[in-house]
Short mmCIF file of C-alpha atoms in Angstrom, two decimals:
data_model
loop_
_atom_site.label_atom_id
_atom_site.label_comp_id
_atom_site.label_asym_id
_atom_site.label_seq_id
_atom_site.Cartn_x
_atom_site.Cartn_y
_atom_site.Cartn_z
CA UNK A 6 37.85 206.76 76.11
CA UNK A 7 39.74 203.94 76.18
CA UNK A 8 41.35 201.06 78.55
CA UNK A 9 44.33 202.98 78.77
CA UNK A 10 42.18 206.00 80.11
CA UNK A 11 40.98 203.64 82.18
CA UNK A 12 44.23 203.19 83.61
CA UNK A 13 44.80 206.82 84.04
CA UNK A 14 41.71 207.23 86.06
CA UNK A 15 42.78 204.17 88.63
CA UNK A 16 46.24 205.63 88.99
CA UNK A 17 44.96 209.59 89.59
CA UNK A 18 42.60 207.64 92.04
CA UNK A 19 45.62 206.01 93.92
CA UNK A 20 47.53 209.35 93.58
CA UNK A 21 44.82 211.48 96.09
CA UNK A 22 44.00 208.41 97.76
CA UNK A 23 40.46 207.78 97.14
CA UNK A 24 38.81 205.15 99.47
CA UNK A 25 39.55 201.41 97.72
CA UNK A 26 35.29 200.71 97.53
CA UNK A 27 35.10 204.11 95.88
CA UNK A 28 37.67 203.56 93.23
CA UNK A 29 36.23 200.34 92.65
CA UNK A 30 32.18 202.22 92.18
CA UNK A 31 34.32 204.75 89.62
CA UNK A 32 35.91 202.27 87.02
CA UNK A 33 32.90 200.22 87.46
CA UNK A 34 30.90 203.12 86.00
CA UNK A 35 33.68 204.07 84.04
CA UNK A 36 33.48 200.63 81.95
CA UNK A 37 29.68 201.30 81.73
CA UNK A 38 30.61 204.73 79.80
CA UNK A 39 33.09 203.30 78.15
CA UNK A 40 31.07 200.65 76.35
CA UNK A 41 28.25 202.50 75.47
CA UNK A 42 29.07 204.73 72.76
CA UNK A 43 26.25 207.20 72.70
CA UNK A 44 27.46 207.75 76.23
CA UNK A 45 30.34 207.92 76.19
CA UNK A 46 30.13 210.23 73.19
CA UNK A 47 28.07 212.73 75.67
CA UNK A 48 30.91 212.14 78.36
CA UNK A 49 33.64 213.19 75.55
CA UNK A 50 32.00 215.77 74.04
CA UNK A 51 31.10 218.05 77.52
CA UNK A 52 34.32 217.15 78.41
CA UNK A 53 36.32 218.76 75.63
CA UNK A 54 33.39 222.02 75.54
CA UNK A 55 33.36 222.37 79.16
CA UNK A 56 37.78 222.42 79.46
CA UNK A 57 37.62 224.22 76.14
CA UNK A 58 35.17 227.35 77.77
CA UNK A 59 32.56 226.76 74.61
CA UNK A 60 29.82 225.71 76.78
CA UNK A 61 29.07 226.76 80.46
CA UNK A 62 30.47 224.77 83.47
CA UNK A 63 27.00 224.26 84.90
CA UNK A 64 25.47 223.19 81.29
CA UNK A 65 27.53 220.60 81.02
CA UNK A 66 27.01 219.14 84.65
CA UNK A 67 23.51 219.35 83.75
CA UNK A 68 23.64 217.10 80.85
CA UNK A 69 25.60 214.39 82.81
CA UNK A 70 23.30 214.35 85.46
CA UNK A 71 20.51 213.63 83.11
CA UNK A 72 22.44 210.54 82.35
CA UNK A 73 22.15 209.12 85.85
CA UNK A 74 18.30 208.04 85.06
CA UNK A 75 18.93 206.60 82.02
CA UNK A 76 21.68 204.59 83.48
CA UNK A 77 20.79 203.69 86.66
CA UNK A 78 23.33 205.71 88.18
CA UNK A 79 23.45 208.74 91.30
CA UNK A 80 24.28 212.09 89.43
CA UNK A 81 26.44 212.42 92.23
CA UNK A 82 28.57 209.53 90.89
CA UNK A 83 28.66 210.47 87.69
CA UNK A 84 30.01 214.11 88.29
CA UNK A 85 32.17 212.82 90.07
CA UNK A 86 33.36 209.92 87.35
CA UNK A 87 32.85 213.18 84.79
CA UNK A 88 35.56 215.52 86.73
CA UNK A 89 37.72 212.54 87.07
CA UNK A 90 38.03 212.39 83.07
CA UNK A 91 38.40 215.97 83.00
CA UNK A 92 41.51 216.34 84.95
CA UNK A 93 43.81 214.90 81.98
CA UNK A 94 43.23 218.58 80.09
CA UNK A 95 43.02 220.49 83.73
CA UNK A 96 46.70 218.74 84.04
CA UNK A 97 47.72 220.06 80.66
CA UNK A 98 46.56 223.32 81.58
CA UNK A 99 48.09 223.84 84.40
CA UNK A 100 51.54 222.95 82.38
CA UNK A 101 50.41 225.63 79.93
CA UNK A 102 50.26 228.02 82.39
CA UNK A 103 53.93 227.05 84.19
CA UNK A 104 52.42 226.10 87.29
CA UNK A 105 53.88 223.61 89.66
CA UNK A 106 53.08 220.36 89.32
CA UNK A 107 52.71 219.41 92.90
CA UNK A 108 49.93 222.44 93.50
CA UNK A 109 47.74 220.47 90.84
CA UNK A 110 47.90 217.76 93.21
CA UNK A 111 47.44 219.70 96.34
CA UNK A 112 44.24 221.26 94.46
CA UNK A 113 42.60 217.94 93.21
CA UNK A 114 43.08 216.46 96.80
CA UNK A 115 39.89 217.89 97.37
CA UNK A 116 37.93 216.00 95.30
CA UNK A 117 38.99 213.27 97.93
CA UNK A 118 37.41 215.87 100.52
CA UNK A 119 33.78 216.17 99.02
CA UNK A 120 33.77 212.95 98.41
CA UNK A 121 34.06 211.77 101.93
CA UNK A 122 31.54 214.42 102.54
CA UNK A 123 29.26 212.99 100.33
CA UNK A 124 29.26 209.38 101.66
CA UNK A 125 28.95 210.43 105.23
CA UNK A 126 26.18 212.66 104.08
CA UNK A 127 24.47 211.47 101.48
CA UNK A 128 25.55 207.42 101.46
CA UNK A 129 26.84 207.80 97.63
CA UNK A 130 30.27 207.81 96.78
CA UNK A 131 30.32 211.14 94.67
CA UNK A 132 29.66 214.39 95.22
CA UNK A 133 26.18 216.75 96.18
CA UNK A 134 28.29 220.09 95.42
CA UNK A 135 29.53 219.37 91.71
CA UNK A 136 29.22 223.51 91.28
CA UNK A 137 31.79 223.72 93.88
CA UNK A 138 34.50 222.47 91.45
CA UNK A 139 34.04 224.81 89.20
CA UNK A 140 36.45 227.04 90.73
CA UNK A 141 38.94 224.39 90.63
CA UNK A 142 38.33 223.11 86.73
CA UNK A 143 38.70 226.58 85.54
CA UNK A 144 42.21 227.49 87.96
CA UNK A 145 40.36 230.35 89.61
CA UNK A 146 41.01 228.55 93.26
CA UNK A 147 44.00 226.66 94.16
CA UNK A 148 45.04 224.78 97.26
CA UNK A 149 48.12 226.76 99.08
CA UNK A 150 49.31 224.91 102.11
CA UNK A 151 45.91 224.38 104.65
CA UNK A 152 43.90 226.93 102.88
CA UNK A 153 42.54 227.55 99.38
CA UNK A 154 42.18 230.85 97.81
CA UNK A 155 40.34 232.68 95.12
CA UNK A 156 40.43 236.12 93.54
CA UNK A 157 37.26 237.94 94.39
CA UNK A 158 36.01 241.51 94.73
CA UNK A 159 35.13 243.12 98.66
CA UNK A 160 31.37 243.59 98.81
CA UNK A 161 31.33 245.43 101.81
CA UNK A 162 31.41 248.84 103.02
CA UNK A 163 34.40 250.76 103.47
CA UNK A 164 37.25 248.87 105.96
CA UNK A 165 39.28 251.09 107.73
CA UNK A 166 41.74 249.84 110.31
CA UNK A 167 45.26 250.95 111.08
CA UNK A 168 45.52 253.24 108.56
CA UNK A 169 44.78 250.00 106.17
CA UNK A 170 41.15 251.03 103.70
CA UNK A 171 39.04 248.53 101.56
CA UNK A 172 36.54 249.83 99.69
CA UNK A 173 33.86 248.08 98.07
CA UNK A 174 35.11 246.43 94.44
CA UNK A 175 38.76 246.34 95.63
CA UNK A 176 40.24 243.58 94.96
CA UNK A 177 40.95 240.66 97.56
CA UNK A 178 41.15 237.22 98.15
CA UNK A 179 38.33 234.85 99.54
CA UNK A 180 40.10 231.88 101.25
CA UNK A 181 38.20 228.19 102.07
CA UNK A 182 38.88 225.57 104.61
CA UNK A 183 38.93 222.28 102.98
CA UNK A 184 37.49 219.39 105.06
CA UNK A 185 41.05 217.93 105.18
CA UNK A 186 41.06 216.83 108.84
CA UNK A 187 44.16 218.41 109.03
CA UNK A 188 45.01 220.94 111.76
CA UNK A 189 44.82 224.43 111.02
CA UNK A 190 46.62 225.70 113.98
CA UNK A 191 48.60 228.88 113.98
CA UNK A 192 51.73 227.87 112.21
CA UNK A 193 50.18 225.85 109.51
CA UNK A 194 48.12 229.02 108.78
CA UNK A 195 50.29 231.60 108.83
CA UNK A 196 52.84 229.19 106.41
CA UNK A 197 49.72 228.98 104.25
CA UNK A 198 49.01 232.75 104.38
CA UNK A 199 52.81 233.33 103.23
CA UNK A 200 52.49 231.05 100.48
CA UNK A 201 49.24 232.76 98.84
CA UNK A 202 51.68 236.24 99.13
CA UNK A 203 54.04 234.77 97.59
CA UNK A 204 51.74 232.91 95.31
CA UNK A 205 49.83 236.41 93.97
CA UNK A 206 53.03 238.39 93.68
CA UNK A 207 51.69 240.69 96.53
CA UNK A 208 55.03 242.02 97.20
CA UNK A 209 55.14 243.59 93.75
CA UNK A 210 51.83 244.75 94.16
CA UNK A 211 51.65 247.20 97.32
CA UNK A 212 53.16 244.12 99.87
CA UNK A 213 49.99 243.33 101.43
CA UNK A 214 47.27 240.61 100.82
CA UNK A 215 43.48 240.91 101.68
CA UNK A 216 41.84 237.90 102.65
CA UNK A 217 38.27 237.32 103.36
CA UNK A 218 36.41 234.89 104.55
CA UNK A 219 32.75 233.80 104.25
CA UNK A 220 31.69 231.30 106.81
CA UNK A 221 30.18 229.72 109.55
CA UNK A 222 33.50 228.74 111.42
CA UNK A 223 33.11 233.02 111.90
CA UNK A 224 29.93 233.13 113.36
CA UNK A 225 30.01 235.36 116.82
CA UNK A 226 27.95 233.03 118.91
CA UNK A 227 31.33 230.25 118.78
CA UNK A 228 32.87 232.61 120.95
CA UNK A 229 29.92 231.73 123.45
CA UNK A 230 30.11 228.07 123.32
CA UNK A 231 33.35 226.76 122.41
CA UNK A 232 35.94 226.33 125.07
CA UNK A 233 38.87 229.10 125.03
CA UNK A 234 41.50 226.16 124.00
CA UNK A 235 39.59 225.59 120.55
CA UNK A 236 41.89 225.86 117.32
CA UNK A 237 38.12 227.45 116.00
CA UNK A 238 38.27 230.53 118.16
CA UNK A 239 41.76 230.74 117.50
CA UNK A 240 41.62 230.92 113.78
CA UNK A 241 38.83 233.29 114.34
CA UNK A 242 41.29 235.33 116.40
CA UNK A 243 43.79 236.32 112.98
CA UNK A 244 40.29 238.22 111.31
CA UNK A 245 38.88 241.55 111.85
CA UNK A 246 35.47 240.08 112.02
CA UNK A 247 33.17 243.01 110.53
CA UNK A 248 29.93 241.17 110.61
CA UNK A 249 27.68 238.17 111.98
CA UNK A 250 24.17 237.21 110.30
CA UNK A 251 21.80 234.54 112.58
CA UNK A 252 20.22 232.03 110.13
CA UNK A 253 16.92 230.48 112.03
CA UNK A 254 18.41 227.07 110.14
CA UNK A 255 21.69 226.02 110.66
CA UNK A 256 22.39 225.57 107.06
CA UNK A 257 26.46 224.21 107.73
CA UNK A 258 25.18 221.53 110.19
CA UNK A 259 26.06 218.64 107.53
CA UNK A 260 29.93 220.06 107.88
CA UNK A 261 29.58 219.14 112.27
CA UNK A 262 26.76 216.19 111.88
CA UNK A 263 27.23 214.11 108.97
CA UNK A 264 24.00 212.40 108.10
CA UNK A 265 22.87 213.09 111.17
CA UNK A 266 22.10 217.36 110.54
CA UNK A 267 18.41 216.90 110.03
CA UNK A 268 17.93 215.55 113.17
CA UNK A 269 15.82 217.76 116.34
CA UNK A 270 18.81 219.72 118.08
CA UNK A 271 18.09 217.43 121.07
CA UNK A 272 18.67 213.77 118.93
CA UNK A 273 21.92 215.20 117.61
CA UNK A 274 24.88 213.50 118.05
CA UNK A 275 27.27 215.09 120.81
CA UNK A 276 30.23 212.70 120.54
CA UNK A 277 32.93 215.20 119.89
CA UNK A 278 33.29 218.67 121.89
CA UNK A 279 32.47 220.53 119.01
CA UNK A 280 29.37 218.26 117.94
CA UNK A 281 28.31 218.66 121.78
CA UNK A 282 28.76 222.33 122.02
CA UNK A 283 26.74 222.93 118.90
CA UNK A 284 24.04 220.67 119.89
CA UNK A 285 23.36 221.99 123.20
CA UNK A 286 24.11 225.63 121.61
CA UNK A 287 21.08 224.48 119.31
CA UNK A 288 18.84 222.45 121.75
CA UNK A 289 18.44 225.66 123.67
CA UNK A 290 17.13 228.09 121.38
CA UNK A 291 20.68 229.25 120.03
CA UNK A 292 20.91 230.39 116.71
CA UNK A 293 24.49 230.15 114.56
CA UNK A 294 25.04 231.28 110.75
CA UNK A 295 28.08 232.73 109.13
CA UNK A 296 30.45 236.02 109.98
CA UNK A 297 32.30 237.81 107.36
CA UNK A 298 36.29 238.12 108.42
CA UNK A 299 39.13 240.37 107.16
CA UNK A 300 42.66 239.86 107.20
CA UNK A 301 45.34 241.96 105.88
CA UNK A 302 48.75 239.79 105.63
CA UNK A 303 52.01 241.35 105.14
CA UNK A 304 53.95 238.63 104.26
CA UNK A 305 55.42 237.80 107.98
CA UNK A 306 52.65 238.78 110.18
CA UNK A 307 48.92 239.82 110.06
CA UNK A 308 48.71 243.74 110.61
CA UNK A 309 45.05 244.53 110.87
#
């Protein structure tokens, strides 16, 4: 590393608009790494394994943490700071691969996600879900329009539905909400939907595209306690929700409540109508989890 990598870092930074007091906590870290050179030997080495697939994503995040005690620093910050200095190969791979510039951009914007997250969370600017990025570092998940999608396998049993069949191992698509703060209403989901067909050359391959999606925004019990005019109920409306599981913890509550998720249902914060429905949904016994959604996407309309 160098002061010119230095440089890179601040302007990547600038270019997905990281908060100006986090930039300043990354270079400030960065120029400890930087002059220490058993450290930043470790930094360089995991770098160049990790991007190069000769040691394991999650080996190498383990060995930076292990720095953060020796150094004073949050392993959240420092796999952060550590992603940051891998995205100069993750750039070069994505040219290797012909893939648009401007969807490498669209994909590392979420680093700028989690790490909000994490400061509203955890008071740290960095991130508490470095094995989340995993997806991103090794271009298995990319960023199309509101959404972001993945290749994955159906693990459920057979789908039947207007003549349409999944079985369990075909393949499909598992789709995330990034914590954007964007809208997701209809039209910026169904232009994200079209670009992920167009993206996986589904018309080439039987015109359809099978999304699923893992999570709490399709639990059954929102239907209960949100108010018909929520943009939640009405993204739940485009799946074919096949099942609902209960978890006696809400495990998502740091996605509605910030720092505040530990907190007894009754001392949480109900400043927003969604933070207020949850909380009362919660303070009464209610119990929320995830739901497991299907959507089949023809490359105009959903058909299923």
């Amino acid at each position: 590393m160098s002061a010119e990598f230095i440089n890179y870092i601040q302007d990547f930074m600038n270019r997905i608009e990281l908060p100006t007091e986090a930039k300043d906590e990354f270079i400030r870290v960065e120029k400890i790494i930087l002059s220490n050179k058993v450290i930043s030997g470790i930094f360089i080495k995991n770098k160049y394994l990790m991007m190069n697939e000769l040691i394991g994503y999650n080996e190498a995040m383990d060995a930076i943490g292990r720095l953060g005690e020796s150094l004073g620093i949050p392993a959240y910050t420092l796999h952060f700071v550590f992603l940051l200095n891998c995205t100069d190969i993750l750039f070069e791979n994505y040219r290797k691969k012909h893939l648009d510039e401007q969807l490498f951009w669209d994909t590392m914007r979420d680093l700028r996600h989690k790490l909000i997250e994490c400061h509203e969370v955890k008071g740290v600017w960095g991130t508490f879900v470095a094995h989340w990025f995993e997806g991103f570092f090794k271009m298995k998940r990319f960023t199309l329009g509101r959404f972001q999608y993945e290749e994955a396998v159906f693990k459920c049993d057979t789908y039947k539905k207007n003549g349409i069949v999944l079985s369990e191992g075909d393949k499909v698509y598992s789709f995330h909400i990034p914590a954007s703060g964007e809208k997701f209403d209809r039209r910026a989901r169904i232009e994200s939907y079209r670009k992920a067909y167009d993206f996986y050359g589904c018309k080439d391959k039987g015109g359809l595209l099978y999304l699923i999606c893992i999570s709490w925004l399709m639990h059954k019990e929102l239907r209960n306690i949100l108010p018909p005019t929520s943009n939640i109920l009405d993204f739940m409306n485009d799946f074919d929700i096949i099942s609902s599981e209960d978890h006696e913890v809400f495990k998502d509550g740091w996605r509605v409540f910030g720092k505040y998720h530990n907190l007894p249902p009754e001392q949480l914060p109900k400043d927003t109508s969604l933070r207020k429905a949850i909380a009362e949904h919660l303070a009464s016994g209610g119990k929320l989890g995830t739901g497991y959604g299907v959507i089949v996407f023809d490359g105009d309309k959903i058909i299923n």
